[in-house]
XYZ file of N, CA and C in Angstrom:
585
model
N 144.530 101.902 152.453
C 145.283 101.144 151.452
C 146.742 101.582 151.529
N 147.966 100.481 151.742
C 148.983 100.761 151.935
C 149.550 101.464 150.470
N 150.294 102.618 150.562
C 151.232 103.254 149.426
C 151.777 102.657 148.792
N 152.183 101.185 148.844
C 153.157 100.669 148.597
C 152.349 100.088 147.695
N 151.401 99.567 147.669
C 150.547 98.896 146.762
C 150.360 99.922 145.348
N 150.935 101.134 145.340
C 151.128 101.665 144.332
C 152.183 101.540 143.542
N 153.351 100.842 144.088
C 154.678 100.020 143.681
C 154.507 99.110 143.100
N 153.023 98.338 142.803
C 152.842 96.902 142.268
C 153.086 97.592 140.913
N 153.741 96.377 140.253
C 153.813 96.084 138.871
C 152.649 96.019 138.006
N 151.447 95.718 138.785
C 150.363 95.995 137.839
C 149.888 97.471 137.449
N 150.274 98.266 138.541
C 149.830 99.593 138.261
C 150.037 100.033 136.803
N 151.050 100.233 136.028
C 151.479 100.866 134.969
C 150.864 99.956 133.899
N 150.455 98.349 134.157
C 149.593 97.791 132.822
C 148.114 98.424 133.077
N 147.874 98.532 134.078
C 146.072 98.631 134.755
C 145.848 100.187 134.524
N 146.620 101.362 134.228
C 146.504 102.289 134.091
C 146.451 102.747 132.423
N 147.294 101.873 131.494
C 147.420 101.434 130.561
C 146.259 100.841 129.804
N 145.546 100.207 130.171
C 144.599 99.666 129.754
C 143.539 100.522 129.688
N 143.260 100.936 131.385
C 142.031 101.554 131.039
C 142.294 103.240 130.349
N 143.450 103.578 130.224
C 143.360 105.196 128.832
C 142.820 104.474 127.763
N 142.780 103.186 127.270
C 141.966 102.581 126.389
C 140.427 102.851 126.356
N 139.998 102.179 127.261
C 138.734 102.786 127.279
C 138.020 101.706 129.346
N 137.477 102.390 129.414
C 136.781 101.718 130.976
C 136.767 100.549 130.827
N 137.310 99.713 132.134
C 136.928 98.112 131.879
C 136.648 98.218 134.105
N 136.308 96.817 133.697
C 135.881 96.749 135.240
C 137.144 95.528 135.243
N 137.440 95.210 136.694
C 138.644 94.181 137.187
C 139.032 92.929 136.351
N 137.823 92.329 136.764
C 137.572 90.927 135.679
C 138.411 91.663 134.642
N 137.590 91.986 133.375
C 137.562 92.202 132.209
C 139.712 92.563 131.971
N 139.933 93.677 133.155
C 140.732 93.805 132.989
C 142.335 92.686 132.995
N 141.909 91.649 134.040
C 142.269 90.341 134.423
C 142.636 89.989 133.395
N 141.310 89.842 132.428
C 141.295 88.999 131.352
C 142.438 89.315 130.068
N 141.966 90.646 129.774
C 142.619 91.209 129.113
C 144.553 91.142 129.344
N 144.409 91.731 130.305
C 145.976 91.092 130.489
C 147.110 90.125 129.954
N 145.934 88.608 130.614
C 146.499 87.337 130.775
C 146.423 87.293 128.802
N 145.455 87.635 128.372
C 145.673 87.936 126.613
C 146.457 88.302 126.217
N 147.019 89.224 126.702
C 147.564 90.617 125.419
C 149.069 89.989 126.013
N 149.296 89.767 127.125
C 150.579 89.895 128.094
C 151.677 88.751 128.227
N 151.374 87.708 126.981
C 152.114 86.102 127.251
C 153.040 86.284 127.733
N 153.773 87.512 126.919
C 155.091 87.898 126.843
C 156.184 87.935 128.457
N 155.372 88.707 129.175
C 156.066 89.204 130.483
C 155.632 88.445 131.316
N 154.671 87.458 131.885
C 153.732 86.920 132.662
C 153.668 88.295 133.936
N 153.053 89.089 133.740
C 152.352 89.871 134.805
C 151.827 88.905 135.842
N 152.034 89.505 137.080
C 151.701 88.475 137.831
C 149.985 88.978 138.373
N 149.074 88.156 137.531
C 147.466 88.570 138.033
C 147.395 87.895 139.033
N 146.301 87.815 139.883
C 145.712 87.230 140.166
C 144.616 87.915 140.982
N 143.402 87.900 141.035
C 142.064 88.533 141.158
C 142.326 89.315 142.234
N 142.823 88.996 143.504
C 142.827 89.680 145.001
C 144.023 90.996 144.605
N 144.437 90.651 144.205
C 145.645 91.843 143.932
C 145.440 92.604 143.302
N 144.873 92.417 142.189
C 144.436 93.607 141.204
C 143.024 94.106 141.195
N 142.490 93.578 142.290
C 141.435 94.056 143.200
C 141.773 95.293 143.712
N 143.210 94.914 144.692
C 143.861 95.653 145.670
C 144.403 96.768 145.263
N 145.089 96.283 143.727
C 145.972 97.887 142.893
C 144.584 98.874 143.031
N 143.546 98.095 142.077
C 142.640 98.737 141.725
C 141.665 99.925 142.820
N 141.729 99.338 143.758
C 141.340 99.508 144.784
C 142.191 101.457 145.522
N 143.641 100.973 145.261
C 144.235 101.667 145.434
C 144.583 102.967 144.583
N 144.630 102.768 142.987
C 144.342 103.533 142.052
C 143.815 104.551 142.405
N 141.917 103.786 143.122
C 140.894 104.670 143.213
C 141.246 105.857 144.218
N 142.069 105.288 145.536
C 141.658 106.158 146.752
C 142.832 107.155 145.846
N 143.984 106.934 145.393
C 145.129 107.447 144.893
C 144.392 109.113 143.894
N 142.916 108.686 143.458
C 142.250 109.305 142.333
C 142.982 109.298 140.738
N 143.514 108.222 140.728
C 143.979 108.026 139.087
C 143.290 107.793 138.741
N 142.061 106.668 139.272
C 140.908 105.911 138.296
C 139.651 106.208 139.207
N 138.479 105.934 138.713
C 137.001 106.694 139.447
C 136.157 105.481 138.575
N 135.149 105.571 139.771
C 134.298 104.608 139.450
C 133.304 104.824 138.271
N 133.488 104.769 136.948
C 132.874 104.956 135.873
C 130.951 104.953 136.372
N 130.022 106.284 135.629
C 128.976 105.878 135.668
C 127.973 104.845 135.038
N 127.194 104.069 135.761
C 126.207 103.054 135.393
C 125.937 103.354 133.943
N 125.781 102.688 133.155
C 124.870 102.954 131.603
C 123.311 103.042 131.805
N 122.786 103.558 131.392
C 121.192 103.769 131.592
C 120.376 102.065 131.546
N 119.981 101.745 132.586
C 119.059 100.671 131.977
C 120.022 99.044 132.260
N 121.530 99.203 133.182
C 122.258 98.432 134.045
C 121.987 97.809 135.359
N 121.751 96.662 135.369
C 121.886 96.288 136.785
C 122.447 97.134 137.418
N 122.114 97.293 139.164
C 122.857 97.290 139.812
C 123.781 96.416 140.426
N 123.205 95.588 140.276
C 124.425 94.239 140.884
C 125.928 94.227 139.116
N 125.718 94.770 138.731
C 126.881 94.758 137.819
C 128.306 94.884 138.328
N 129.294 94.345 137.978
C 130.828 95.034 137.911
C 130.748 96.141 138.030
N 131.838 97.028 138.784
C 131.888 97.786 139.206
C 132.882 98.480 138.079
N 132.735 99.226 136.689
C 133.648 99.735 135.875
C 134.553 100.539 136.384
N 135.689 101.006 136.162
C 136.642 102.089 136.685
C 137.065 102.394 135.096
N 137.155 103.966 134.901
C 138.092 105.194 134.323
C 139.483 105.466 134.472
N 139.818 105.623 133.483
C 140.996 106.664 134.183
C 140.911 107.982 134.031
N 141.290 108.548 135.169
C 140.744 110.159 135.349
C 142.188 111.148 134.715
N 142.377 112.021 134.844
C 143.341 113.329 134.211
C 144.755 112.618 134.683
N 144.540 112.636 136.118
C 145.710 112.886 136.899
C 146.377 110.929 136.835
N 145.561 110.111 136.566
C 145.898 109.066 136.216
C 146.581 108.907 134.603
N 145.943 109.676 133.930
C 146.814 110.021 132.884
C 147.866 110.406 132.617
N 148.606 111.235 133.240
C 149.575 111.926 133.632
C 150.460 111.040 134.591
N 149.874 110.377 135.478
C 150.673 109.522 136.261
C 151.395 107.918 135.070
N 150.424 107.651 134.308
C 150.695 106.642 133.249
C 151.730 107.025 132.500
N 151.754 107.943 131.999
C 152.869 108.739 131.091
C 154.265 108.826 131.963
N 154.451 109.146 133.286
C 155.501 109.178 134.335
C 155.936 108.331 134.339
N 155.278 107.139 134.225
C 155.633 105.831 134.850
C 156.187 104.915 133.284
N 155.884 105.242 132.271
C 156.463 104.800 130.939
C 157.739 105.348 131.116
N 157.636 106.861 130.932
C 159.543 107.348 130.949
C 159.876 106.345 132.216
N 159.538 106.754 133.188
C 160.949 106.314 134.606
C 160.950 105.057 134.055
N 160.113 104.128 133.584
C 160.252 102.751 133.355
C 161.648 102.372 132.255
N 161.042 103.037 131.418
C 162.082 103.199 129.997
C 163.498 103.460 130.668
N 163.469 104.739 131.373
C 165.224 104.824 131.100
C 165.255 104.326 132.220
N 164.929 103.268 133.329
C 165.489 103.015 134.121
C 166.223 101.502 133.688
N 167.649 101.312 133.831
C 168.271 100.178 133.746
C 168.522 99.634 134.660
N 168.203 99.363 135.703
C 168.586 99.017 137.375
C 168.390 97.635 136.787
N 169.482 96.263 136.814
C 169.020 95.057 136.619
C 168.342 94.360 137.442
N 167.275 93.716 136.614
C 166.378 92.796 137.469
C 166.711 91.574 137.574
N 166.511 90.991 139.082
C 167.360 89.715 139.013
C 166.277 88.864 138.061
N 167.750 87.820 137.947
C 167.168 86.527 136.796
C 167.390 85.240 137.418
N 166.539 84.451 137.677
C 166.434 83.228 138.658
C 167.498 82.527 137.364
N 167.504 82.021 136.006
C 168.423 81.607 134.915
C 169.190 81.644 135.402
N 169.862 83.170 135.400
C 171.669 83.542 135.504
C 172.242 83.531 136.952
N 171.071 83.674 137.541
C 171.418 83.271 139.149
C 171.885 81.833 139.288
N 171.126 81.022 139.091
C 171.243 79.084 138.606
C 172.646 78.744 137.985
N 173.016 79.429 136.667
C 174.150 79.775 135.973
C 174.757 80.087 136.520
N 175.358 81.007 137.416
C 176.450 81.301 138.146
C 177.366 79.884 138.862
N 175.970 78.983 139.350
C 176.724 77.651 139.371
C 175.936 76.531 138.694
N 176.350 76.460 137.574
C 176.499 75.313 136.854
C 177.209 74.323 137.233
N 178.499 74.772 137.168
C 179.684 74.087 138.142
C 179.277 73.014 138.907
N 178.530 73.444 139.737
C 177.792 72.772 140.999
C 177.353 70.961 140.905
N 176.991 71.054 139.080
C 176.425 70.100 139.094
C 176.925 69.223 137.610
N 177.317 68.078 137.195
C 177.753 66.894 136.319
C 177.730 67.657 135.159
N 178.717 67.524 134.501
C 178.446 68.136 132.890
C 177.382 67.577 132.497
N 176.776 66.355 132.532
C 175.598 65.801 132.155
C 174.256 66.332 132.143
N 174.057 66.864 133.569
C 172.930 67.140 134.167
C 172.474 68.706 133.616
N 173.774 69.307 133.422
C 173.910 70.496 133.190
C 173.113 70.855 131.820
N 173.991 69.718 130.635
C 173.817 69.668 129.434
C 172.283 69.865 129.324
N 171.591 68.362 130.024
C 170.156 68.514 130.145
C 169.060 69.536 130.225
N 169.567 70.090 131.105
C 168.645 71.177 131.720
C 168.842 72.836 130.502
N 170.097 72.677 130.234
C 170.452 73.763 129.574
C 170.029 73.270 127.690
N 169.656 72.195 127.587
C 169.165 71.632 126.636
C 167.520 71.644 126.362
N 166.879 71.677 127.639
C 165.523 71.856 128.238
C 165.416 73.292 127.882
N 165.823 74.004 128.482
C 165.836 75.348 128.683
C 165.519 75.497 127.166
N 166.835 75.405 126.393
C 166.756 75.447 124.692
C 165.516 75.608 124.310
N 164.845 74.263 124.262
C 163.719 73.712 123.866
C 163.033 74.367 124.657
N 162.452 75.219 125.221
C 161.422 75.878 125.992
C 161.560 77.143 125.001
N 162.654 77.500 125.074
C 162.976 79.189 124.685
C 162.697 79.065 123.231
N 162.848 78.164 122.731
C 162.272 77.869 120.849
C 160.999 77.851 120.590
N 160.384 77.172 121.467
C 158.566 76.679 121.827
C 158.249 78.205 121.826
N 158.514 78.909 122.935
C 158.433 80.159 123.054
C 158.541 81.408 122.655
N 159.374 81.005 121.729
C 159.741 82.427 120.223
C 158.992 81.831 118.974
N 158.721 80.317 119.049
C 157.598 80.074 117.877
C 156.161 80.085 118.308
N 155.975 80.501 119.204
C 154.522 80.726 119.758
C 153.540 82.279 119.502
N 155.363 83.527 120.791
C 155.114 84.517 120.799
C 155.493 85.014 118.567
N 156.000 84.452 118.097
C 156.236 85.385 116.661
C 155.089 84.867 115.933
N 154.312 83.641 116.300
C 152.857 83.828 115.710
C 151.622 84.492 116.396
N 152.025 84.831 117.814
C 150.737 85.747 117.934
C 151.163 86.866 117.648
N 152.539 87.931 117.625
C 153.024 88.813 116.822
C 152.440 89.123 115.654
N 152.928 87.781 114.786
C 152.489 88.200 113.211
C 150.924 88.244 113.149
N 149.976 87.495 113.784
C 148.821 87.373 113.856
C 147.964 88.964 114.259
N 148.416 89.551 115.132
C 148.300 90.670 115.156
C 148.462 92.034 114.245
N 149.527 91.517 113.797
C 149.873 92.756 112.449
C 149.176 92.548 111.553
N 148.995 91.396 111.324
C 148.045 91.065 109.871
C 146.509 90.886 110.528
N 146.430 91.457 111.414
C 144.852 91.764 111.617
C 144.471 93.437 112.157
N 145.870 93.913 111.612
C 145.809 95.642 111.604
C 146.212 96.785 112.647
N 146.345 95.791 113.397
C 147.140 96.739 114.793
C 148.278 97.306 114.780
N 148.606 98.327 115.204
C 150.092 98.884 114.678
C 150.851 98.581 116.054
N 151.763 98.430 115.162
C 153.336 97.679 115.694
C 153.612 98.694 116.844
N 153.221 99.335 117.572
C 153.356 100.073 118.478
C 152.496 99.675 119.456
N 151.673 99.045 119.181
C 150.693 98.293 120.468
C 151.406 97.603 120.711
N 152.183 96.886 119.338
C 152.821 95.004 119.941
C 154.443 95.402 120.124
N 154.696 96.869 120.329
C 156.631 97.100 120.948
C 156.907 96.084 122.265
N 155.698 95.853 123.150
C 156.336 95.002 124.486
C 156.612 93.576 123.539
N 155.860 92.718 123.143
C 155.830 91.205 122.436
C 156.950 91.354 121.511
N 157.298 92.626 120.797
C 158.528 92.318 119.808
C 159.743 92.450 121.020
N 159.914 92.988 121.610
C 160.968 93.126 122.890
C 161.136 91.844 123.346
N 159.792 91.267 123.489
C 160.431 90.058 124.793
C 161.206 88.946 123.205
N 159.950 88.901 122.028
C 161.111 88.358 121.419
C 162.533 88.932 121.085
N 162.559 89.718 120.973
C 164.202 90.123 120.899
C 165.201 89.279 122.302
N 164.530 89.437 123.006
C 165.479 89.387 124.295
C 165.308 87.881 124.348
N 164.435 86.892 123.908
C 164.503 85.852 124.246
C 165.220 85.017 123.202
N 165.396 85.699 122.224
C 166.195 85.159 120.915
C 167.662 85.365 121.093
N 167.853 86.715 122.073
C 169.268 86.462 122.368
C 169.541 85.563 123.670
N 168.746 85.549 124.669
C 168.937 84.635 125.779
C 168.990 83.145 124.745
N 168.397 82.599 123.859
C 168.529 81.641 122.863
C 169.635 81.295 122.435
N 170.119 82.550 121.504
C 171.564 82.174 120.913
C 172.998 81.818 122.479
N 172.310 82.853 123.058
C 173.782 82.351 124.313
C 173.707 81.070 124.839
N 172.671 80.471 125.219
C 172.377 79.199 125.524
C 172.721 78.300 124.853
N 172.613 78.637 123.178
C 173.016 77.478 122.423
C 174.514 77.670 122.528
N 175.052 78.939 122.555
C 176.607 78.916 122.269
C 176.875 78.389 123.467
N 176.584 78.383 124.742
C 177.220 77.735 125.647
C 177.082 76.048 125.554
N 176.140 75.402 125.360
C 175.623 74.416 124.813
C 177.018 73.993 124.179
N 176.950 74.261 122.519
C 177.995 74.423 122.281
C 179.902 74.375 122.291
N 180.214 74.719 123.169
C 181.491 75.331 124.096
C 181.424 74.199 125.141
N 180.211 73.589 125.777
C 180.380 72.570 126.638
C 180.662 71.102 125.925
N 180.131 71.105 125.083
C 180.362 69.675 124.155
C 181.547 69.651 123.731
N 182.091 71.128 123.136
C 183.495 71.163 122.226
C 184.761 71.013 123.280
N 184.241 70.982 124.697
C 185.269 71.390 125.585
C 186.280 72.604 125.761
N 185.595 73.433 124.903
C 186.030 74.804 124.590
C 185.769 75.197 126.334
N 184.733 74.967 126.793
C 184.246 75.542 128.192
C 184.448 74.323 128.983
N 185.762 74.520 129.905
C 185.981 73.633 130.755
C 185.559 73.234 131.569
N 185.407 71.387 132.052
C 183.939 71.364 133.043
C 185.093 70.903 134.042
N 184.767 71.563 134.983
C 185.072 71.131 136.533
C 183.894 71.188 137.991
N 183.767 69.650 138.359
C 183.187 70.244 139.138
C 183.497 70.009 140.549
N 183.374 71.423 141.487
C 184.307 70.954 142.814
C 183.143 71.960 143.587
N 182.820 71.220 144.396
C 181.530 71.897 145.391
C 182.217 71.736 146.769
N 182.592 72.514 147.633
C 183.272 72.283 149.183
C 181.674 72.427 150.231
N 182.072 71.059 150.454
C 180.872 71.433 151.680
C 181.649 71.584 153.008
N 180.955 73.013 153.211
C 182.157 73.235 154.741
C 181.143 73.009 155.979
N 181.516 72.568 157.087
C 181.226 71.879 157.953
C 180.976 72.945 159.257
């Protein structure tokens, strides 16, 4: 199993999960695509097969024993062992204080707006709007839904984050919005196609 597959982004949710308590792949899949609206983790069965897979040889996670009186053809449960514990905890700090920016396909797009009709622009950045509203009235009812069914606000710190961050990606959108109508933000558009 390549090292590098210890670089996946799933590692630090999949390690996460199971200090919770043992789950087998599926289950863990599942769980994810639940808890996770927020970030879209990127699942998909072969891969987190593969983390999982890798975890094991790594010895963070171990193949949990059978329950008395289990198929053998069952899912295959995985643990997390000591040293996977310890590796989970590593990977929260470096995560936390690391600020290295991650690119943003948005602000990448944004860089040229320009590119394209004040019209078209308006549209899309009007779209956008309306997505990012859908999306903070979705994620702040499974938020609140959660608190008022007893979970402490420390399980749900990732879901209050992404709303934070998407409420300000919100307000800038509208202020640019905004600034483009008022002509406050000057539209020019000049694209050179060089030959």
């Amino acid at each position: 199993m390549p090292s590098r597959m210890l670089e996946n982004p799933l590692v630090l949710p999949i390690l996460g999960l199971l200090a919770e308590r043992s789950m087998h792949p599926y289950l863990i899949e599942m769980t994810l695509r639940e808890r996770s609206p927020s970030n879209g983790w990127p699942v998909n069965r072969g891969s987190l097969n593969s983390v999982v897979s890798a975890l094991n040889t790594a010895g963070w996670v171990e193949k949990a024993p059978a329950e008395k009186g289990t198929p053998a053809s069952t899912r295959t449960v995985y643990a997390l062992t000591s040293s996977g514990f310890e590796e989970l905890g590593r990977r929260v700090v470096l995560q936390i204080r690391d600020t290295t920016p991650e690119f943003s396909r948005f602000l990448g797009a944004a860089g040229y707006l320009g590119a394209v009709e004040r019209a078209a622009a308006l549209d899309a950045l009007d779209a956008r709007l309306r997505s990012l509203e859908e999306s903070i009235a979705a994620l702040t009812q499974s938020y609140d839904a959660a608190l008022a069914d007893g979970l402490p606000r420390l399980t749900m710190i990732e879901t209050e984050g992404a709303l934070q961050a998407r409420a300000a990606e919100r307000d800038w959108v509208e202020s640019v919005l905004l600034d483009i109508r008022s002509g406050e933000l000057e539209w020019t558009t000049k694209v050179e196609i060089r030959q």
